[in-house]
mmCIF file of C-alpha atoms in Angstrom:
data_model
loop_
_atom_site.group_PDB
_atom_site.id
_atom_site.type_symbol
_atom_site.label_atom_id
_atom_site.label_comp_id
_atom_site.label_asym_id
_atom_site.label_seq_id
_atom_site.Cartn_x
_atom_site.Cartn_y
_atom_site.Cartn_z
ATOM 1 C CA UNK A 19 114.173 86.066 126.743
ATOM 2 C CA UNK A 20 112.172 83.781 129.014
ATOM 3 C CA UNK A 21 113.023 82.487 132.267
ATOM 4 C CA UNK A 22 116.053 84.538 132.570
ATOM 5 C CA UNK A 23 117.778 85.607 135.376
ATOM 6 C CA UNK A 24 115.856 88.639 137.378
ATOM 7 C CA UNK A 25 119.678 90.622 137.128
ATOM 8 C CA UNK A 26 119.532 90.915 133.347
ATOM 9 C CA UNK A 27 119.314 94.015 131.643
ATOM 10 C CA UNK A 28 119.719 94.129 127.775
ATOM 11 C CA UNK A 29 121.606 96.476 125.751
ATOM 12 C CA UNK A 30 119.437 97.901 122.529
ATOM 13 C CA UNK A 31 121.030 97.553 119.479
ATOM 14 C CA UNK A 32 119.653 98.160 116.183
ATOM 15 C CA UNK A 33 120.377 97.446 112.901
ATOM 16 C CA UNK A 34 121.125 99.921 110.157
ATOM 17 C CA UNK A 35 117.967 97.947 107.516
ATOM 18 C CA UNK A 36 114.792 96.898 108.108
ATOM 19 C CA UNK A 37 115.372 92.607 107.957
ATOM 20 C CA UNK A 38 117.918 90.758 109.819
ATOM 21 C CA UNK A 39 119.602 88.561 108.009
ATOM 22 C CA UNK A 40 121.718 84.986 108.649
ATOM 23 C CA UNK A 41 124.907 86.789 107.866
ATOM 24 C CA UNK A 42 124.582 89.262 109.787
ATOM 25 C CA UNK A 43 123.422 87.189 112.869
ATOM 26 C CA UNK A 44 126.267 84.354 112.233
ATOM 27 C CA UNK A 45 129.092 87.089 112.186
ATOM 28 C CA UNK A 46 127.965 89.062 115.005
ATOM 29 C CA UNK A 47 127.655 85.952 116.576
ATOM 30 C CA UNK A 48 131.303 85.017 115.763
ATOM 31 C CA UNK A 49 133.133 88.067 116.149
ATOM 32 C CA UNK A 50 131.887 88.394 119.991
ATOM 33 C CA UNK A 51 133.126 84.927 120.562
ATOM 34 C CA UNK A 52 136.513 85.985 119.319
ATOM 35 C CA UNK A 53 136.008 89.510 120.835
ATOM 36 C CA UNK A 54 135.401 87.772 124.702
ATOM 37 C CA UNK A 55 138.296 84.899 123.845
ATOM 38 C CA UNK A 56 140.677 87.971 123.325
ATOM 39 C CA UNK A 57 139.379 90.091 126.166
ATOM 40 C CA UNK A 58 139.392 87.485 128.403
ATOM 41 C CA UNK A 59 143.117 86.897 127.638
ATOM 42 C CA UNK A 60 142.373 83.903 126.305
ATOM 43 C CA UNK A 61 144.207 83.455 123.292
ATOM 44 C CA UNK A 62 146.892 86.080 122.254
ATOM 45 C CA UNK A 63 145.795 87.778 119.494
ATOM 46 C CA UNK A 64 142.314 88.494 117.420
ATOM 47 C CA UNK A 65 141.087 85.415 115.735
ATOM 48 C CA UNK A 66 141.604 86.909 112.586
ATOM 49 C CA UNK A 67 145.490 87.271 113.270
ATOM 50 C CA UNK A 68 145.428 83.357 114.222
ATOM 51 C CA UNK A 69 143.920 82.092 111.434
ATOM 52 C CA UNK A 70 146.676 83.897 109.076
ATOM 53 C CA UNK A 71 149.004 82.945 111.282
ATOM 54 C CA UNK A 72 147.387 78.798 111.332
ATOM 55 C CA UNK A 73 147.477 78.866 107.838
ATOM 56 C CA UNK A 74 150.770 80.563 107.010
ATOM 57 C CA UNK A 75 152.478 77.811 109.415
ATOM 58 C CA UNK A 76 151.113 75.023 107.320
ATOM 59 C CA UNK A 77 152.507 76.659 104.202
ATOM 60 C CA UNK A 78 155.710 77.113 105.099
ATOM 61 C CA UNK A 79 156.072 73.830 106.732
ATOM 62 C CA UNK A 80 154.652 72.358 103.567
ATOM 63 C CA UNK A 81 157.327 74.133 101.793
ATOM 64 C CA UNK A 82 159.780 72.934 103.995
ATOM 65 C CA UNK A 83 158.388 69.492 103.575
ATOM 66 C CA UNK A 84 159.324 69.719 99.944
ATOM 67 C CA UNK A 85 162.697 71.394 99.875
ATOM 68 C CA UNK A 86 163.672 68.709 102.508
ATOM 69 C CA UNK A 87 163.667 66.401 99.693
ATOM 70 C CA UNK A 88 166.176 68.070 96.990
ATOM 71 C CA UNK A 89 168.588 68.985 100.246
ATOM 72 C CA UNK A 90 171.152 67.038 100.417
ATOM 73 C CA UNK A 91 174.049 68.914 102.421
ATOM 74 C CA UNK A 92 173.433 67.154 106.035
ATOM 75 C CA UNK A 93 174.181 70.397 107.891
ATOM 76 C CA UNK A 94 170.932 72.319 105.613
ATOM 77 C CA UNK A 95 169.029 68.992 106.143
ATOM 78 C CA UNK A 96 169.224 69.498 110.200
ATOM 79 C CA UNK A 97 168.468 73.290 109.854
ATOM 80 C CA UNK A 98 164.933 72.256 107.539
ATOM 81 C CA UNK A 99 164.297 69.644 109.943
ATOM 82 C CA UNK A 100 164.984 72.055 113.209
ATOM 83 C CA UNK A 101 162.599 74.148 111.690
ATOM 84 C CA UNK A 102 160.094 71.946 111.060
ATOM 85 C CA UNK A 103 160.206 70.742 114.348
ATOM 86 C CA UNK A 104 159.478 74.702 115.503
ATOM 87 C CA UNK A 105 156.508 75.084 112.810
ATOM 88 C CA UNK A 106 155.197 71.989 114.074
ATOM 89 C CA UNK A 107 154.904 72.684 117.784
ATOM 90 C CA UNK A 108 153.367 75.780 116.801
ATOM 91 C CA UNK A 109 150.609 73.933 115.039
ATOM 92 C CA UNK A 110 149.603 71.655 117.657
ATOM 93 C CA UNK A 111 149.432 74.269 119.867
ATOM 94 C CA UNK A 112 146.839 76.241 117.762
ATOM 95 C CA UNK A 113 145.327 73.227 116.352
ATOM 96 C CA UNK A 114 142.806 72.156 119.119
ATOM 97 C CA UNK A 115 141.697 75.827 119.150
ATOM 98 C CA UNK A 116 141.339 76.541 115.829
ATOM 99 C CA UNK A 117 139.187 73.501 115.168
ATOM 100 C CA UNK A 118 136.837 74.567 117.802
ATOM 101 C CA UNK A 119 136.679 77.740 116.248
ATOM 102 C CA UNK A 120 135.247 76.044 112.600
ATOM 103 C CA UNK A 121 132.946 73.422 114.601
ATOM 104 C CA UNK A 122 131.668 75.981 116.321
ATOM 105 C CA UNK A 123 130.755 77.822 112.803
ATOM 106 C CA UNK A 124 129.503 75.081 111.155
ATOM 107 C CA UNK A 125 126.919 74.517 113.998
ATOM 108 C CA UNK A 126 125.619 78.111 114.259
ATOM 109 C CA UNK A 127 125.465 77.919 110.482
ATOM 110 C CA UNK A 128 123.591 75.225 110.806
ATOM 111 C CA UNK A 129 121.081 76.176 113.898
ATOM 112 C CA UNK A 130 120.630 79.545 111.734
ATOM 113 C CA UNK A 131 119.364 77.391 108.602
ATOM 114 C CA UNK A 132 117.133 75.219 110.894
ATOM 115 C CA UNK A 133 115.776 77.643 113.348
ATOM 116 C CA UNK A 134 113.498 80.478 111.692
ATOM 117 C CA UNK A 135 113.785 82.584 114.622
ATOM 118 C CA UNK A 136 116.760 82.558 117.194
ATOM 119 C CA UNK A 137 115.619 83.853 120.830
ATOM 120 C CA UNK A 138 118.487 84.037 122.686
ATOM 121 C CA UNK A 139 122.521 83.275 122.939
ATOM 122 C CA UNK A 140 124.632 82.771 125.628
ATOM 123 C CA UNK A 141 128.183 82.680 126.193
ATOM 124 C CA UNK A 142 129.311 81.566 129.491
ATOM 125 C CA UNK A 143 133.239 81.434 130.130
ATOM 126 C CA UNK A 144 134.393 79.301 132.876
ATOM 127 C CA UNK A 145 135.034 76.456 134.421
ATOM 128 C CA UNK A 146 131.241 75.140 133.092
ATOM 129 C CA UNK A 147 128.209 76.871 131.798
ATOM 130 C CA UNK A 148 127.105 76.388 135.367
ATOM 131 C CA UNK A 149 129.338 78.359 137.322
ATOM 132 C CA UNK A 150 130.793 80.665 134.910
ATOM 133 C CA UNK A 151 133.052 83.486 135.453
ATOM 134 C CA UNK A 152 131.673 85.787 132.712
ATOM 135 C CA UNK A 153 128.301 85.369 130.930
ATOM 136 C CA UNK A 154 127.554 87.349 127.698
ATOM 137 C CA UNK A 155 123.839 87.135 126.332
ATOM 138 C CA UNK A 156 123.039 87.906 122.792
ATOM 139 C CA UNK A 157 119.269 88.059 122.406
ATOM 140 C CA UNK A 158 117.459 88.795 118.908
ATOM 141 C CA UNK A 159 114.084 90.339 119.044
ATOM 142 C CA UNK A 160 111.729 87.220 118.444
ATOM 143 C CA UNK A 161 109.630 88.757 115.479
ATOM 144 C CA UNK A 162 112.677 88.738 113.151
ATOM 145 C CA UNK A 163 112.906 86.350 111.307
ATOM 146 C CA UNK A 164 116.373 84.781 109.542
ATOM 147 C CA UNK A 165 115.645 85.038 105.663
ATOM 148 C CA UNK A 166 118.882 83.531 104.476
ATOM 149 C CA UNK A 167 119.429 85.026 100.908
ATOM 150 C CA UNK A 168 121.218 84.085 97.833
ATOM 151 C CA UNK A 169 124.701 85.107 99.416
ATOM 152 C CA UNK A 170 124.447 82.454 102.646
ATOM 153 C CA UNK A 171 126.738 83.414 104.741
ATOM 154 C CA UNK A 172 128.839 85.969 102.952
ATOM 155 C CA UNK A 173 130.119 89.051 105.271
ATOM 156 C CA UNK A 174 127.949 91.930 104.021
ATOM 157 C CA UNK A 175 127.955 95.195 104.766
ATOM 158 C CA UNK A 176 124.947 94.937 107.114
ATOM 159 C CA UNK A 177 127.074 92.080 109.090
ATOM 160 C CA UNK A 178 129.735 94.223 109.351
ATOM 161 C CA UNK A 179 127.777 96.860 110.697
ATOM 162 C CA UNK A 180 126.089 95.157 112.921
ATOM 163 C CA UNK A 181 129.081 93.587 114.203
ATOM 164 C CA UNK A 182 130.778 96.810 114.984
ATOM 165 C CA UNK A 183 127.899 98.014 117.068
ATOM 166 C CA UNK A 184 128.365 94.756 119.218
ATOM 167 C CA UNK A 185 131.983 95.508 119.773
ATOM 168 C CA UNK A 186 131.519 99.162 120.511
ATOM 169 C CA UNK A 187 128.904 98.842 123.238
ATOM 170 C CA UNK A 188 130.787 95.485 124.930
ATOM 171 C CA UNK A 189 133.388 98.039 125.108
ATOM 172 C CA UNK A 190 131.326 100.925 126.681
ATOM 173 C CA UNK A 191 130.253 98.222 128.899
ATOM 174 C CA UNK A 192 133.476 97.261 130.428
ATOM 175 C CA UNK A 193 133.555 94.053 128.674
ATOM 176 C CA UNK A 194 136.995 92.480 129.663
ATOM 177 C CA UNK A 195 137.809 94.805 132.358
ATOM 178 C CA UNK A 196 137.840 92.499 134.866
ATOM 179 C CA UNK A 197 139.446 89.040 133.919
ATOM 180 C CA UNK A 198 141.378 85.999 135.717
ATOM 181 C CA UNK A 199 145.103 84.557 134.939
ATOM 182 C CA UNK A 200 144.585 80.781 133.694
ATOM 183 C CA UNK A 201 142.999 79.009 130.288
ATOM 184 C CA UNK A 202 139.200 79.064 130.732
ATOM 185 C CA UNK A 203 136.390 77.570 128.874
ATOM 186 C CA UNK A 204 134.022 79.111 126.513
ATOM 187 C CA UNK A 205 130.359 77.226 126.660
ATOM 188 C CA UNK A 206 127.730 78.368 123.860
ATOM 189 C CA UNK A 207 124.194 78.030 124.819
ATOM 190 C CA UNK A 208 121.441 78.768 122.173
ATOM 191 C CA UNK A 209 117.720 78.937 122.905
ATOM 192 C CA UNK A 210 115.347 77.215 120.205
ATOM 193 C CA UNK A 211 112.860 74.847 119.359
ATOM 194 C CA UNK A 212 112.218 71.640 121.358
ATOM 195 C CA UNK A 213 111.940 70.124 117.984
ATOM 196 C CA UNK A 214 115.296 71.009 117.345
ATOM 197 C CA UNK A 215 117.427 67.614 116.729
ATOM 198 C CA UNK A 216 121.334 68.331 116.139
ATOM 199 C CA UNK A 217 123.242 65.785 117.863
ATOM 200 C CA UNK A 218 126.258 65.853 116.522
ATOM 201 C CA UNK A 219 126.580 69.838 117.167
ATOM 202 C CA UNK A 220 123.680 70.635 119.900
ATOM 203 C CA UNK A 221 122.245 68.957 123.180
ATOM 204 C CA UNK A 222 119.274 69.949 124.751
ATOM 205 C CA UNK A 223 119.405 71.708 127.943
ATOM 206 C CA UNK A 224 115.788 71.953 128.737
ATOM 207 C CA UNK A 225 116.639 73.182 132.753
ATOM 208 C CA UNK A 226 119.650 75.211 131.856
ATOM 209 C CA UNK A 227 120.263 78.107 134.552
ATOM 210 C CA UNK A 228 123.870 79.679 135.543
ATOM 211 C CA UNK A 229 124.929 80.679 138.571
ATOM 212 C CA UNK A 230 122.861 84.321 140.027
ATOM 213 C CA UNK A 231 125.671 85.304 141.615
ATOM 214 C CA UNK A 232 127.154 86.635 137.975
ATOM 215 C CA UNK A 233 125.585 89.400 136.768
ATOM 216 C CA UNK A 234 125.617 88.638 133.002
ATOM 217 C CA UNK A 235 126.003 91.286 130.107
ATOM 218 C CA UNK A 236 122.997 91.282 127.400
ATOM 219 C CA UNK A 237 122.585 92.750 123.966
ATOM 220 C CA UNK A 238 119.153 92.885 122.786
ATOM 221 C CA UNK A 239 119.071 93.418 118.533
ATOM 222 C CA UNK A 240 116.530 95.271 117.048
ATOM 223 C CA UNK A 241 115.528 95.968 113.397
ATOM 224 C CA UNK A 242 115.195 99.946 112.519
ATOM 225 C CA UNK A 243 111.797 100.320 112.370
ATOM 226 C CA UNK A 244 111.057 97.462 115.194
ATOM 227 C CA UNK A 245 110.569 99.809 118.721
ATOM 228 C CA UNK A 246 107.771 97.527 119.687
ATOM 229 C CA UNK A 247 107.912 94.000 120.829
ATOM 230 C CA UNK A 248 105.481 91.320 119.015
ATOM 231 C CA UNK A 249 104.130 88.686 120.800
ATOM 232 C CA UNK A 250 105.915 85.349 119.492
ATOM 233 C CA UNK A 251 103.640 82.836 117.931
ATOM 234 C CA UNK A 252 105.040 79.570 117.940
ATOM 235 C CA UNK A 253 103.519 77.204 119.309
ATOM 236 C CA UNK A 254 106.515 74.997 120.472
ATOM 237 C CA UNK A 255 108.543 75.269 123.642
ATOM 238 C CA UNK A 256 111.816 77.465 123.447
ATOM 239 C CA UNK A 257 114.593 75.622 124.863
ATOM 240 C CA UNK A 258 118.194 75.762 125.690
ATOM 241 C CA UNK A 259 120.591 73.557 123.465
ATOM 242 C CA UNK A 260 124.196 73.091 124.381
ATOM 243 C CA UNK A 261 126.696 73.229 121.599
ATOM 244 C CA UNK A 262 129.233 70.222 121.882
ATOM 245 C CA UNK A 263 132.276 72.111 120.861
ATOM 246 C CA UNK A 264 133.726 73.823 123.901
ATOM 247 C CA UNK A 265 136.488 76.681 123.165
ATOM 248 C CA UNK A 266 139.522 75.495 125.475
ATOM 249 C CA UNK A 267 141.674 79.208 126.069
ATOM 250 C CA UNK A 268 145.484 78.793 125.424
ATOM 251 C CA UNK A 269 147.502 79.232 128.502
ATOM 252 C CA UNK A 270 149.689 82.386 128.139
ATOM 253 C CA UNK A 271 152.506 83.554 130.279
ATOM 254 C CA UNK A 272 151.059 87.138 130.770
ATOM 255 C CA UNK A 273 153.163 90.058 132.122
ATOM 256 C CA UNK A 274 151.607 91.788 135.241
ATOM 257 C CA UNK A 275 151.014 95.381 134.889
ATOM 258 C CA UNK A 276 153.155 97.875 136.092
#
C-alpha cells in the first residue's frame, strides 16, 4: 500500500479460487469490523447476536403495541406499558449503533461497485483516526479486480471462507489482547481513486497519516495462483477517503478479571 507507515508488516492471506469477488471483499470487510468492535469490548456480544436481538425487540414491542389495545384490565394495561417502557430503552440504546452498522454497509457496498480495484482499508479505533488506539489494515493485492456477479452481495461460500481466514490469523495475531475500559470510536479509512465522489458516505483524505507510535496490524489478500505482485496501472492518484459514519462503542460495565 503506498505511503504507509515504515512499521507495517502484512499478513498473507489467500483465497481458496482464483478471482476475488465483491462478496467476498464486503463480508470480510464486515465481519472484522464486528470482530475488532467485540474484541475491543466494545459492544457486548457478536454483531450477529445484536441484530437478532434489535430485531426481536421491535417485534415484541410491536406486539405489545397491539395487545395494549384489546387490554382493558388497568392492572394488565400498566404491566404492557412497564414493559414497553423496558423494550424501549433497550432500543435506543442499540439504535445509534446498529444504524452505523447498515450506513456503514451501504457505503462499502457502494465504494465496491464504484471502485474496480480497492488498495487498501483501514480501521483505526480511538479517540480519532489520528491518534488511534488500535489500527487494523486490510490491504487487497492491487491486480484483483472486483467482478461483482449476478449474486451482488450474497454471502457465498468463498466469502465465508475468506472471512474465516481473517478471523483466524487476527486471532494468532493477538488481536484484542490488549484493550482499554471506556466506549471508543471506530474510523474506516479506504484508499481509492481521486476521482472518487461519495459525499454523502466518503470524504477525501488526501494527507491522511495516523499516529507512528501504533504499530498497526495488516492483512494482505491474495488470489491462489497470485504469488507475484503486478505493477498497478492506473493512471489516477490513490487516495484516502474517510467514511462519514463513525461506529460509537456502547459503554459496558465490565467485570475485572480475577
Amino acid at each position: 500500500m503506498a505511503n504507509s507507515q515504515p512499521e507495517m508488516h502484512y499478513t498473507e492471506i489467500y483465497t481458496a479460487s482464483d478471482t476475488l469477488d465483491g462478496s467476498a471483499i464486503f463480508h470480510t470487510f464486515y465481519d472484522v469490523v464486528g470482530f475488532v468492535l467485540y474484541m475491543h469490548q466494545q459492544i457486548p456480544s457478536t454483531v450477529q447476536d445484536m441484530s437478532v436481538e434489535f430485531d426481536t425487540m421491535h417485534s415484541e414491542y410491536k406486539q405489545l403495541e397491539m395487545g395494549l389495545g384489546t387490554e382493558v384490565k388497568p392492572s394488565f394495561r400498566r404491566k404492557h406499558v412497564s414493559k414497553m417502557r423496558d423494550i424501549k430503552v433497550g432500543i435506543k440504546r442499540l439504535d445509534k449503533l446498529m444504524n452505523s452498522l447498515l450506513n456503514i454497509q451501504t457505503a462499502f457496498k457502494i465504494m465496491i461497485n464504484e471502485v474496480p480495484t480497492i488498495d487498501g482499508v483501514v480501521l483505526a479505533l480511538g479517540a480519532s483516526p489520528l491518534r488511534p488506539q488500535h489500527i487494523y489494515v486490510l490491504n487487497f493485492f492491487h491486480a484483483i479486480d472486483v467482478s461483482k456477479g449476478a449474486d451482488g452481495f450474497a454471502r457465498s461460500k468463498a466469502a465465508e471462507g475468506l472471512s474465516r481466514k481473517a478471523i483466524r490469523t487476527l486471532i494468532s495475531k493477538g488481536a484484542g489482547s490488549v484493550t482499554y475500559p471506556g466506549p471508543l470510536k471506530l474510523f474506516v479509512l479506504i484508499k481509492a481513486p481521486s476521482s472518487f465522489n461519495q459525499p454523502m458516505h466518503f470524504l477525501p483524505k488526501r494527507h491522511f497519516r495516523y499516529n507512528r507510535k501504533v504499530v498497526p496490524l495488516g492483512l494482505l489478500f491474495k488470489c491462489r495462483d497470485q504469488d507475484q505482485e503486478v505493477a498497478t496501472t492506473t493512471s489516477e492518484d490513490l487516495i484516502w477517503f474517510q467514511c462519514r459514519h463513525v461506529i460509537k462503542g456502547l459503554a459496558m460495565n465490565t467485570m475485572p478479571e480475577e
